[in-house]
Structures are given as C-alpha cells and as structure tokens.
Short mmCIF file of C-alpha atoms in Angstrom, two decimals:
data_model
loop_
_atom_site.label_atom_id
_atom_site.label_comp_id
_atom_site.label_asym_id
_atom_site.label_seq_id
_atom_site.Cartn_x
_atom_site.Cartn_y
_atom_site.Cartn_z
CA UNK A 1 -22.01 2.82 -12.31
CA UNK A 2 -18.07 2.30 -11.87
CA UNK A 3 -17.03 0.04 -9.51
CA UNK A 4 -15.20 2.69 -7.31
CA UNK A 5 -18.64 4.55 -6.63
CA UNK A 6 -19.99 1.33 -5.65
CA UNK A 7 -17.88 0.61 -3.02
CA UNK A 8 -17.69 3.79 -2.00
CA UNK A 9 -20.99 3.84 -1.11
CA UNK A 10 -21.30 0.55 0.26
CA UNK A 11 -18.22 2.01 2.80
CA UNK A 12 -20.65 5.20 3.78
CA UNK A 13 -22.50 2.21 5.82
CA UNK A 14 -20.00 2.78 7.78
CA UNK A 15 -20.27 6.46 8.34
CA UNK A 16 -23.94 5.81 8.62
CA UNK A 17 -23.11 3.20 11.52
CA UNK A 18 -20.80 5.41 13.56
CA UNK A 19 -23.27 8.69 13.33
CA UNK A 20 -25.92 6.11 14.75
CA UNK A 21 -24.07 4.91 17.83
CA UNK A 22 -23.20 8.35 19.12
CA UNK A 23 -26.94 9.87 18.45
CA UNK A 24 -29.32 7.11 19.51
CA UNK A 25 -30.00 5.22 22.38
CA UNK A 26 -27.41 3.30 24.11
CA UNK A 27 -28.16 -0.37 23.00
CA UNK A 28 -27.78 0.74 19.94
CA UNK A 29 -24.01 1.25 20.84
CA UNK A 30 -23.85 -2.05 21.79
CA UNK A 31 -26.06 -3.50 18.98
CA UNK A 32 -23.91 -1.83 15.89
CA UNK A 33 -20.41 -0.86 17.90
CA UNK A 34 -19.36 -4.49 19.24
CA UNK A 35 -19.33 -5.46 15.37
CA UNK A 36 -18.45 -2.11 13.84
CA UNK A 37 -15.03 -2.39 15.95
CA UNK A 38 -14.72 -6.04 14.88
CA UNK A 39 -14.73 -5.35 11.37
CA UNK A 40 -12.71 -2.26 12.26
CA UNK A 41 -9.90 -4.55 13.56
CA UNK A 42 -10.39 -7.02 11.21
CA UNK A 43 -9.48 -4.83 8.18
CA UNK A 44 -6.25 -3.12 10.33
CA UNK A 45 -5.13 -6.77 10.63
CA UNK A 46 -5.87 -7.26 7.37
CA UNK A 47 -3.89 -4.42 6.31
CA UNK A 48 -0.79 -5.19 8.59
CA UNK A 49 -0.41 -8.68 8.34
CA UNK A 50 -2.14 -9.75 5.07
CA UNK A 51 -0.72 -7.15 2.45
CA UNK A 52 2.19 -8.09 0.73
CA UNK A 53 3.44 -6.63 -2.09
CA UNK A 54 5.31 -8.93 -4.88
CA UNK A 55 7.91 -7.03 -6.86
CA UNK A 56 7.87 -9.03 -9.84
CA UNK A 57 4.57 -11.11 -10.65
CA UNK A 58 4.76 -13.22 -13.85
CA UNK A 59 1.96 -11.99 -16.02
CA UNK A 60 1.13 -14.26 -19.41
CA UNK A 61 -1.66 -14.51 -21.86
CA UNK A 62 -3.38 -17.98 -22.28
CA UNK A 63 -4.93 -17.31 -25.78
CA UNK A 64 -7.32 -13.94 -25.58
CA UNK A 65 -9.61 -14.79 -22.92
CA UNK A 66 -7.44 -15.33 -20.09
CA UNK A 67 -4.33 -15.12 -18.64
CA UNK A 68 -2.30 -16.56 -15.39
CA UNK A 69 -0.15 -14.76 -12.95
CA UNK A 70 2.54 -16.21 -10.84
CA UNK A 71 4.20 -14.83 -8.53
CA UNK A 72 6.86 -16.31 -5.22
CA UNK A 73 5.24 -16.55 -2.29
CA UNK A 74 5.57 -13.90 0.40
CA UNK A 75 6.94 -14.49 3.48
CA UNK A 76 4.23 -15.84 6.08
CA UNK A 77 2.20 -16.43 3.05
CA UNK A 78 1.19 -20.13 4.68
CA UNK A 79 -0.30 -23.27 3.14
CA UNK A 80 -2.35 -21.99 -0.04
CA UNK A 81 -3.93 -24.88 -1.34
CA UNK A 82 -7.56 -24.20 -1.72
CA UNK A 83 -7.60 -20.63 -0.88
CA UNK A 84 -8.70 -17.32 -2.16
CA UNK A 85 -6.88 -13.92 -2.48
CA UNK A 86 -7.93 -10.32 -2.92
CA UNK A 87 -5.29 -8.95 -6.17
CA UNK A 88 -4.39 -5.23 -6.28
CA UNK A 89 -2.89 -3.59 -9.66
CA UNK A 90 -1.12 -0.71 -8.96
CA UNK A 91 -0.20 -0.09 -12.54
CA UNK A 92 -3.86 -0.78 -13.69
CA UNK A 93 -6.07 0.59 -10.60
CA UNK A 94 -5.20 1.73 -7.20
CA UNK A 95 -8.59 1.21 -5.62
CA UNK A 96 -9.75 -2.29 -7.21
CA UNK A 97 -8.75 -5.37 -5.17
CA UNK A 98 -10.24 -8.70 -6.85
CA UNK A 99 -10.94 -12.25 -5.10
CA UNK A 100 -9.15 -14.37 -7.35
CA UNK A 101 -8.61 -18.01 -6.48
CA UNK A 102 -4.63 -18.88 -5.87
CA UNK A 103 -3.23 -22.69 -6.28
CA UNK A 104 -0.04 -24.24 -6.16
CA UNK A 105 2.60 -23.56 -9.15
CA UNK A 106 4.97 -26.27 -10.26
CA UNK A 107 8.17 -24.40 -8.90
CA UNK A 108 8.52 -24.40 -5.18
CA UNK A 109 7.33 -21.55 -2.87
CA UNK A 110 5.44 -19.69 -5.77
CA UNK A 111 1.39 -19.76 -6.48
CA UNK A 112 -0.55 -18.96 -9.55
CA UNK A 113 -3.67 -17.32 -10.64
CA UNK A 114 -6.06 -17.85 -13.54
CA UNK A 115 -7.75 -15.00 -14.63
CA UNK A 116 -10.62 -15.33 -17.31
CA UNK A 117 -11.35 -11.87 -19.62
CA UNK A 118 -15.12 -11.10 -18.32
CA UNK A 119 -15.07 -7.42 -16.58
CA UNK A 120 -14.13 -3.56 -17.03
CA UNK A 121 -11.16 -4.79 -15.13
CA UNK A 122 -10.16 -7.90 -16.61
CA UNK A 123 -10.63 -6.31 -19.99
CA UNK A 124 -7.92 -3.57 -19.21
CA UNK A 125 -5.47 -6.39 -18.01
CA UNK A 126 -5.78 -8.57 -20.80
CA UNK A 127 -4.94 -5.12 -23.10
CA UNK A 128 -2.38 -4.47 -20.83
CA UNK A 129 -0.94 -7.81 -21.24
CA UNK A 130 -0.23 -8.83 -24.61
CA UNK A 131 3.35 -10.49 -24.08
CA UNK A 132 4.78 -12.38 -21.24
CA UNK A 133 5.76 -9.74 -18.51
CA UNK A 134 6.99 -9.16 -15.20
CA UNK A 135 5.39 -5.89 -13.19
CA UNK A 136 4.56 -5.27 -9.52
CA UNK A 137 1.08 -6.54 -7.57
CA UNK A 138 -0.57 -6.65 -4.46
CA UNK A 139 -1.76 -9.43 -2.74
CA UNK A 140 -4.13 -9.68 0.30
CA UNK A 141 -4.53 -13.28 1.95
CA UNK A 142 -4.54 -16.11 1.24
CA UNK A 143 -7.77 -16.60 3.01
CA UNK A 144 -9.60 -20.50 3.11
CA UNK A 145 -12.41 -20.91 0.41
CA UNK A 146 -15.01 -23.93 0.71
CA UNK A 147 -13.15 -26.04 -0.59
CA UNK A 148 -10.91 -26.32 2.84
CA UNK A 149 -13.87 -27.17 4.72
CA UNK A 150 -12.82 -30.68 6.55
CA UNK A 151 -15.48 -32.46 4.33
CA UNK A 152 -12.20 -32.15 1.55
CA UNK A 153 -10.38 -34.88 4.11
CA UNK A 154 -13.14 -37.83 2.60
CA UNK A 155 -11.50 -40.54 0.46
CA UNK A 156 -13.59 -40.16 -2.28
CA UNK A 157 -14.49 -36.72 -3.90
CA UNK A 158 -16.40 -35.63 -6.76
CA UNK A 159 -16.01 -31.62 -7.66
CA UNK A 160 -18.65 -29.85 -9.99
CA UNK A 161 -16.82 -27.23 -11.60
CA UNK A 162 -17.59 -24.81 -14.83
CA UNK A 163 -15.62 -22.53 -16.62
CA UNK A 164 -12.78 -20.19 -14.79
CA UNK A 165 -14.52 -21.94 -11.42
CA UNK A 166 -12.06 -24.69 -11.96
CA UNK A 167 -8.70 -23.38 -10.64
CA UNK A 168 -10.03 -24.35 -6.77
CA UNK A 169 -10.08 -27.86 -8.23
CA UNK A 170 -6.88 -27.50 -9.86
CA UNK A 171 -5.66 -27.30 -6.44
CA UNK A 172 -7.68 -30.10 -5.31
CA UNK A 173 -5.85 -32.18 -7.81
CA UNK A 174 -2.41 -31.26 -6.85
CA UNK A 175 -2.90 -32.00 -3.45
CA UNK A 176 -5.04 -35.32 -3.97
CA UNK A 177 -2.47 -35.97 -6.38
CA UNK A 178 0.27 -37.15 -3.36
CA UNK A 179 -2.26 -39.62 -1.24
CA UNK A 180 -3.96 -42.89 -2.21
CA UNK A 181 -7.81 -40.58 -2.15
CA UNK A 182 -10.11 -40.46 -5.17
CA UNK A 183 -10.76 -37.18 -6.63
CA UNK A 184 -13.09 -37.05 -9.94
CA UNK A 185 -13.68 -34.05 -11.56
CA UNK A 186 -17.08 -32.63 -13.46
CA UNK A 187 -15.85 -29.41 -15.54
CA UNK A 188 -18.74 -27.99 -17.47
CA UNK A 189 -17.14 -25.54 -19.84
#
C-alpha cells in the first residue's frame, strides 16, 4: 500500500474522533476533545510557525546510496544541533514529509542532511539526483531528538550508532568538538 493511503487513513482517526464526541455521551467530549484540540493546535502552530520553505537547497550524491542536502537556515530556525526535521519535496511529492535528522554544516547559518537510498521515496530522489543541484524544499522544525535530553551535558559520552543513524552523532561531535568533554563513538556499519 502507498504511503499516501496510509496516512490517509491513519488521519480518518480523526474523523472517527470528532463523529464520536458529538454522538456519545458527554465524557466522552472531554475524554477525546481536550486532546483532539491539542493536536489540532499543535499542527496549526506547526504549520504557521514551523514551515519554511528554502528556495535553493544544495542537493549532492555521496556515491549511489546516499546523498546530503544543505540548505541556509531559515529565519527563527534556532539552535539545531541534535535535532530532527520533517523534509517536503515539492518537485518529487507534495504529500510526503520525511523525519530526517539535521546537523550543523561547516559554513555558518546553514544545516545539512544525510539521506541514505532505502525507500519508494528515497529511491526517486537519488534518480532525481544524479549531479550536484540546487532546487526548492520544505522544511518543518527543527524539533529536539534524544539526543538533547540533558543526560548529553555529562563529561564523558559514549554513542552507539549504525549505519545512516550516525548523522545525530555527527552533531554530537561538532558540538563536543569546542569543550574539554569526552565523546567516543561506536558506529556499526
């Protein structure tokens, strides 16, 4: 089944939530309706202050299993290190947004994302792609991962990483990289 019809369905929840509030019994109103109108307003924040669109992201292969996209911060973007983001496509899918982890790039005020060939999606992109480009994307976030839980503030770390799963800790590094802490790194390819 395509990922659209997935999601789709998983959204008639929704639907399913709102029929029940007005047709059963009133704690059910207050049961599913206090957190059906906190997702509600969750998402309209989400789409009004998390959505940015970035004219020109930097798209380029990294042999034919992956590729990494940069792209200059948006304004309000905030502190990215160890932090997730939800990419949109416009030119490859208007309905697909993908959780991508973002980290630090090495010129100012931009961030980067790896992105390993393993999907539908990813397979499309990677045809899509076969010489450095620049074309349009949107991205939603960032939002904090594990990885900015306040047990990342010890002076000695040791991150457990395998394959693609290692661009949170590529972060990690950059950051640890400025202070006198200990980072060590497990990457099981």
């Amino acid at each position: 089944m395509h990922f659209e019809w997935r999601k789709g369905l998983h959204y008639l929840s929704l639907v399913w939530g709102a029929s029940l509030m007005c047709h059963a019994p009133q704690r059910i109103f207050w049961l599913i309706g206090i957190p059906f109108f906190i997702y509600l307003a969750d998402k309209m924040g989400e789409g009004l202050f998390k959505t940015h669109l970035v004219e020109s992201a930097h798209f380029q292969r990294l042999g034919d299993t992956s590729c990494i996209i940069s792209f200059e911060n948006p304004p309000d973007f905030g502190k990215q290190n160890s932090a997730y983001i939800y990419l949109m496509l416009p030119w490859l899918s208007k309905y697909q947004f993908h959780a991508f982890t973002v980290f630090p790039c090495n010129t100012p005020n931009h961030s980067s994302i790896c992105i390993h060939k393993c999907g539908d999606w990813t397979q499309s992109l990677m045809k899509t792609i076969s010489t450095p480009t620049h074309k349009p994307a949107f991205v939603v976030g960032p939002f904090l991962s594990p990885f900015s839980s306040p047990a990342m503030d010890s002076e000695n770390l040791v991150a457990v990483a395998s394959g693609i799963g290692v661009t949170p800790a590529i972060s990690l590094i950059k950051q640890y990289s400025r202070t006198s802490r200990r980072l060590n790194l497990v990457w099981i390819c």
